[in-house]
Coordinates of C-alpha atoms in Angstrom, one line a residue:
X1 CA -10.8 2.5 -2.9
X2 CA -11.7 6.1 -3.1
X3 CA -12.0 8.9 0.1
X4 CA -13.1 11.4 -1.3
X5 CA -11.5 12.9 -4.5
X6 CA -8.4 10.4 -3.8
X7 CA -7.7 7.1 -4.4
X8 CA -6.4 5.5 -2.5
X9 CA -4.0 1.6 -2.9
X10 CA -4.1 -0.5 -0.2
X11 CA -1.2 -3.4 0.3
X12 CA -2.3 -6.2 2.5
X13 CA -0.1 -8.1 4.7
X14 CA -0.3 -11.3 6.7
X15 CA 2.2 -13.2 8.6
X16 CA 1.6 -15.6 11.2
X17 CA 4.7 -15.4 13.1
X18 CA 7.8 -13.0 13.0
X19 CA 10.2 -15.5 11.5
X20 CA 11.3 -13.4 8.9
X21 CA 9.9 -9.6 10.1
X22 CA 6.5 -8.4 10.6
X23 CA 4.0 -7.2 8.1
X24 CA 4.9 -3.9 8.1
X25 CA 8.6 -4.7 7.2
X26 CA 7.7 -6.5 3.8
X27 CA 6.7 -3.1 2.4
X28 CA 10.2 -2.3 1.9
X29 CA 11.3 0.4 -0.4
X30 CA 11.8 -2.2 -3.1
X31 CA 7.9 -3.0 -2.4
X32 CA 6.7 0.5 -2.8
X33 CA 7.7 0.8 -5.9
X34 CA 6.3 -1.4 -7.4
X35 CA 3.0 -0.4 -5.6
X36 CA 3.7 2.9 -7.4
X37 CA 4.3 1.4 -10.9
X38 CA 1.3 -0.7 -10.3
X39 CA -1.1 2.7 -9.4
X40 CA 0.5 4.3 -12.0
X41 CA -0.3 1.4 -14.5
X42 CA -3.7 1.7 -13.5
X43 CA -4.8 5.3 -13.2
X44 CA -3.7 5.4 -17.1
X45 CA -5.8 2.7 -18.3
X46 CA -8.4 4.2 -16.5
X47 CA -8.4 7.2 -18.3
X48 CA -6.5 9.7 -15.2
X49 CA -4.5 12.2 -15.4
X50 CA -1.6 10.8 -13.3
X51 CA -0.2 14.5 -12.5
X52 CA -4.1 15.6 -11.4
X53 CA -5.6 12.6 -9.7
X54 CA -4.6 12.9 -5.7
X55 CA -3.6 9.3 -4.7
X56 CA -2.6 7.5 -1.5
X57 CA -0.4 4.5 -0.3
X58 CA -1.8 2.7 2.5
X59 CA -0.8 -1.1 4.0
X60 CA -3.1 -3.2 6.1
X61 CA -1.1 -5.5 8.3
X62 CA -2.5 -9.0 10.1
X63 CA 0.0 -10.3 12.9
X64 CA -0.1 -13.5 14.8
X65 CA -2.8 -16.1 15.5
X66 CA -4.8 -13.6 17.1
X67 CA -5.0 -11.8 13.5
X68 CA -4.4 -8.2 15.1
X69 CA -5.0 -5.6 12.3
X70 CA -3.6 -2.7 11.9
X71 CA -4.2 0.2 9.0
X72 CA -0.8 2.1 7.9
X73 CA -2.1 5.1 6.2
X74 CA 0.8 7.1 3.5
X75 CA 3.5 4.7 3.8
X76 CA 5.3 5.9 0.9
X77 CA 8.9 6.5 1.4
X78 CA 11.0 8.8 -0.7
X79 CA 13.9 8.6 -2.2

């Protein structure tokens, strides 16, 4: 998806109970890497310039039977 001049990744996250965490929680640091590798994987075979071309990490989460949806915008952690 793009906003603008930046592009922006978007992780999508369901879970129907929280057995074993929410939806939020499975973007761990481990998870967000590999978000990054995968952006970075694609702005090259697209012809970008990954030190030019603004980008943004964001994660949709679904919770419950009730499917409540929430939008996490720049989740990336440091570090």
């Amino acid at each position: 998806m793009r906003q603008g001049k930046c592009f922006v990744f978007i992780e999508v996250k369901y879970r129907t109970h929280r057995h074993f965490g929410s939806a939020s929680e499975a973007v761990n640091w481990h998870k967000q890497q590999k978000l990054k590798r995968t952006a970075l994987f694609w702005l090259q075979k697209n012809g970008f310039s990954i030190d030019q071309t603004e980008c943004r990490f964001d994660v949709v989460t679904i919770e419950g039977q009730e499917h409540h949806i929430e939008w996490h915008t720049n989740i990336l952690v440091e570090g």
